[in-house]
Short mmCIF file of C-alpha atoms in Angstrom, two decimals:
data_model
loop_
_atom_site.label_atom_id
_atom_site.label_comp_id
_atom_site.label_asym_id
_atom_site.label_seq_id
_atom_site.Cartn_x
_atom_site.Cartn_y
_atom_site.Cartn_z
CA UNK A 1398 -63.73 15.80 26.80
CA UNK A 1399 -61.77 14.66 29.74
CA UNK A 1400 -60.33 16.58 32.64
CA UNK A 1401 -57.67 19.13 31.81
CA UNK A 1402 -53.99 18.02 32.02
CA UNK A 1403 -52.67 19.51 35.34
CA UNK A 1404 -49.47 20.49 33.72
CA UNK A 1405 -51.13 22.57 30.98
CA UNK A 1406 -53.30 24.22 33.73
CA UNK A 1407 -50.21 25.14 35.65
CA UNK A 1408 -48.45 26.37 32.49
CA UNK A 1409 -51.54 28.39 31.59
CA UNK A 1410 -51.49 30.16 35.00
CA UNK A 1411 -47.85 30.77 34.94
CA UNK A 1412 -48.04 34.03 33.07
CA UNK A 1413 -48.74 37.44 34.67
CA UNK A 1414 -51.14 38.55 31.80
CA UNK A 1415 -53.15 35.47 32.23
CA UNK A 1416 -53.36 36.24 35.89
CA UNK A 1417 -54.78 39.62 35.08
CA UNK A 1418 -57.22 38.03 32.70
CA UNK A 1419 -58.51 35.74 35.30
CA UNK A 1420 -58.97 38.54 37.77
CA UNK A 1421 -60.96 40.56 35.25
CA UNK A 1422 -63.05 37.32 34.28
CA UNK A 1423 -63.92 36.74 37.89
CA UNK A 1424 -66.28 39.68 37.96
CA UNK A 1425 -68.07 39.09 34.70
CA UNK A 1426 -67.89 37.62 31.34
CA UNK A 1427 -65.78 39.59 28.63
CA UNK A 1428 -64.90 39.24 25.01
CA UNK A 1429 -61.31 39.27 23.74
CA UNK A 1430 -61.79 42.78 22.54
CA UNK A 1431 -63.12 43.90 25.96
CA UNK A 1432 -60.21 42.31 27.76
CA UNK A 1433 -57.79 44.00 25.22
CA UNK A 1434 -59.23 47.31 25.93
CA UNK A 1435 -59.40 46.91 29.74
CA UNK A 1436 -55.85 45.50 29.97
CA UNK A 1437 -54.36 47.64 27.16
CA UNK A 1438 -53.36 44.67 25.08
CA UNK A 1439 -53.70 43.88 21.45
CA UNK A 1440 -56.76 41.99 20.48
CA UNK A 1441 -54.49 39.21 19.10
CA UNK A 1442 -52.62 39.10 22.36
CA UNK A 1443 -55.86 38.96 24.51
CA UNK A 1444 -57.03 36.14 22.14
CA UNK A 1445 -53.83 34.22 22.39
CA UNK A 1446 -53.96 34.07 26.28
CA UNK A 1447 -57.52 33.28 26.27
CA UNK A 1448 -56.97 30.35 24.07
CA UNK A 1449 -54.44 28.94 26.52
CA UNK A 1450 -56.68 29.47 29.49
CA UNK A 1451 -59.58 27.74 27.68
CA UNK A 1452 -57.42 24.85 26.35
CA UNK A 1453 -56.25 24.26 30.06
CA UNK A 1454 -59.78 24.30 31.42
CA UNK A 1455 -59.27 27.37 33.49
CA UNK A 1456 -62.01 29.51 31.76
CA UNK A 1457 -65.17 28.65 30.01
CA UNK A 1458 -67.16 30.18 27.19
CA UNK A 1459 -70.14 32.06 28.71
CA UNK A 1460 -71.99 32.74 25.48
CA UNK A 1461 -71.62 34.21 22.01
CA UNK A 1462 -72.86 37.44 20.59
CA UNK A 1463 -73.01 38.94 17.17
CA UNK A 1464 -70.57 42.00 16.79
CA UNK A 1465 -70.14 43.85 13.47
CA UNK A 1466 -71.28 40.71 11.41
CA UNK A 1467 -68.99 38.43 13.30
CA UNK A 1468 -69.50 36.31 16.41
CA UNK A 1469 -67.61 37.18 19.63
CA UNK A 1470 -67.27 34.61 22.44
CA UNK A 1471 -67.68 35.83 26.08
CA UNK A 1472 -65.37 34.02 28.54
CA UNK A 1473 -65.63 33.84 32.28
CA UNK A 1474 -63.74 32.38 35.16
CA UNK A 1475 -65.73 30.45 37.74
CA UNK A 1476 -63.51 30.97 40.81
CA UNK A 1477 -65.89 28.84 42.91
CA UNK A 1478 -64.38 25.69 41.17
CA UNK A 1479 -60.93 26.63 42.48
CA UNK A 1480 -62.08 27.70 45.88
CA UNK A 1481 -64.10 24.69 46.86
CA UNK A 1482 -62.25 24.40 50.00
CA UNK A 1483 -64.57 22.34 52.01
CA UNK A 1484 -64.12 19.47 49.55
CA UNK A 1485 -60.41 19.79 48.95
CA UNK A 1486 -58.11 18.83 51.65
CA UNK A 1487 -55.34 21.12 50.70
CA UNK A 1488 -57.18 23.91 49.00
CA UNK A 1489 -54.74 26.74 49.76
CA UNK A 1490 -51.34 24.79 49.51
CA UNK A 1491 -49.09 24.55 46.47
CA UNK A 1492 -50.47 21.96 44.15
CA UNK A 1493 -48.17 18.85 43.92
CA UNK A 1494 -47.90 15.81 41.73
CA UNK A 1495 -48.94 12.40 42.91
CA UNK A 1496 -45.62 11.64 44.28
CA UNK A 1497 -45.62 14.82 46.34
CA UNK A 1498 -43.09 16.74 44.39
CA UNK A 1499 -43.55 20.41 43.48
CA UNK A 1500 -42.64 20.62 39.85
CA UNK A 1501 -40.99 23.29 37.90
CA UNK A 1502 -44.45 24.43 36.51
CA UNK A 1503 -45.55 24.99 40.02
CA UNK A 1504 -42.54 27.36 40.52
CA UNK A 1505 -43.44 29.13 37.31
CA UNK A 1506 -46.90 30.08 38.91
CA UNK A 1507 -45.22 31.46 41.86
CA UNK A 1508 -42.87 33.49 39.73
CA UNK A 1509 -45.82 34.81 37.76
CA UNK A 1510 -47.53 35.81 40.86
CA UNK A 1511 -44.29 37.53 42.01
CA UNK A 1512 -44.32 39.49 38.82
CA UNK A 1513 -47.97 40.52 39.11
CA UNK A 1514 -47.48 41.60 42.63
CA UNK A 1515 -44.64 43.81 41.68
CA UNK A 1516 -46.94 45.44 39.00
CA UNK A 1517 -49.84 45.92 41.46
CA UNK A 1518 -47.51 47.35 44.25
CA UNK A 1519 -46.67 50.25 41.79
CA UNK A 1520 -50.35 51.24 42.18
CA UNK A 1521 -50.72 51.04 45.89
CA UNK A 1522 -53.02 53.87 47.27
CA UNK A 1523 -51.41 55.05 50.53
CA UNK A 1524 -53.83 55.28 53.51
CA UNK A 1525 -55.75 53.33 56.03
CA UNK A 1526 -57.28 49.93 55.28
CA UNK A 1527 -54.12 48.28 53.57
CA UNK A 1528 -52.78 45.11 55.14
CA UNK A 1529 -49.51 43.45 54.57
CA UNK A 1530 -47.92 40.49 56.26
CA UNK A 1531 -45.00 38.41 55.50
CA UNK A 1532 -43.53 35.60 57.75
CA UNK A 1533 -41.93 32.22 57.82
CA UNK A 1534 -43.24 30.38 60.92
CA UNK A 1535 -43.20 27.04 62.57
CA UNK A 1536 -46.83 26.21 63.64
CA UNK A 1537 -48.69 22.97 64.69
CA UNK A 1538 -50.72 21.12 62.07
CA UNK A 1539 -54.16 22.09 63.79
CA UNK A 1540 -53.35 25.74 63.65
CA UNK A 1541 -52.11 25.50 60.18
CA UNK A 1542 -55.22 23.68 58.94
CA UNK A 1543 -57.42 26.30 60.74
CA UNK A 1544 -55.60 29.38 59.33
CA UNK A 1545 -55.38 27.94 55.87
CA UNK A 1546 -59.03 27.25 55.71
CA UNK A 1547 -59.87 30.66 57.03
CA UNK A 1548 -57.77 32.38 54.34
CA UNK A 1549 -59.29 30.19 51.73
CA UNK A 1550 -62.82 31.12 52.84
CA UNK A 1551 -61.81 34.77 52.74
CA UNK A 1552 -60.49 34.39 49.23
CA UNK A 1553 -63.66 32.72 48.09
CA UNK A 1554 -65.55 35.57 49.44
CA UNK A 1555 -63.42 38.17 47.66
CA UNK A 1556 -63.81 36.31 44.34
CA UNK A 1557 -67.53 35.97 44.73
CA UNK A 1558 -67.84 39.74 45.61
CA UNK A 1559 -65.88 40.90 42.56
CA UNK A 1560 -67.67 43.48 40.20
CA UNK A 1561 -66.77 44.59 36.75
CA UNK A 1562 -64.14 47.37 36.52
CA UNK A 1563 -65.06 50.77 37.49
CA UNK A 1564 -68.47 49.73 38.94
CA UNK A 1565 -69.85 52.76 40.87
CA UNK A 1566 -69.27 52.31 44.52
CA UNK A 1567 -66.35 49.81 44.30
CA UNK A 1568 -62.71 50.20 44.94
CA UNK A 1569 -59.86 48.53 42.89
CA UNK A 1570 -58.22 46.20 45.35
CA UNK A 1571 -55.33 43.65 45.31
CA UNK A 1572 -55.21 40.30 47.06
CA UNK A 1573 -52.40 37.88 46.63
CA UNK A 1574 -51.97 35.09 49.25
CA UNK A 1575 -49.57 32.17 48.92
CA UNK A 1576 -49.76 29.72 51.88
CA UNK A 1577 -47.58 26.58 51.67
CA UNK A 1578 -45.62 24.27 53.82
CA UNK A 1579 -41.88 24.50 53.27
CA UNK A 1580 -39.16 22.03 53.29
CA UNK A 1581 -37.06 21.91 56.45
#
């Protein structure tokens, strides 16, 4: 089986429920039934979204187990594949086609992220420790590369530190970062 189609991958990511599933699968492997319970979805809906993510090569099957006479697949998301920033020149920028154009599919991913951010913002716990920044800057290329790589490293660390939901001693947190160069 060859490399997944980049367009299929973008379309798979361009849905808020699939972004929530990826967040869940970052911490540990889950079955469709476990995802459905955790995200308050129907089993059929969870399975539907998992099929899209799997077909696009975003997630992988981490194993199978027998449950009530059937076989349930466990799925996981290996975030380290997407955060191998040292080997990817533009790890934290918007993906581009070979001719450099951002496609409508890329814009769908940003729209899905915006929807997911609105959902998470309704659950903000007030108090110290929160951080928010929003800006549109002009910076030199060296500074851009340094900051982009620092943020990519921090994002990879967060993904690597993720634990299953409600693990004792953990806090539910949100991290949404979109760094990209803009047209003049």
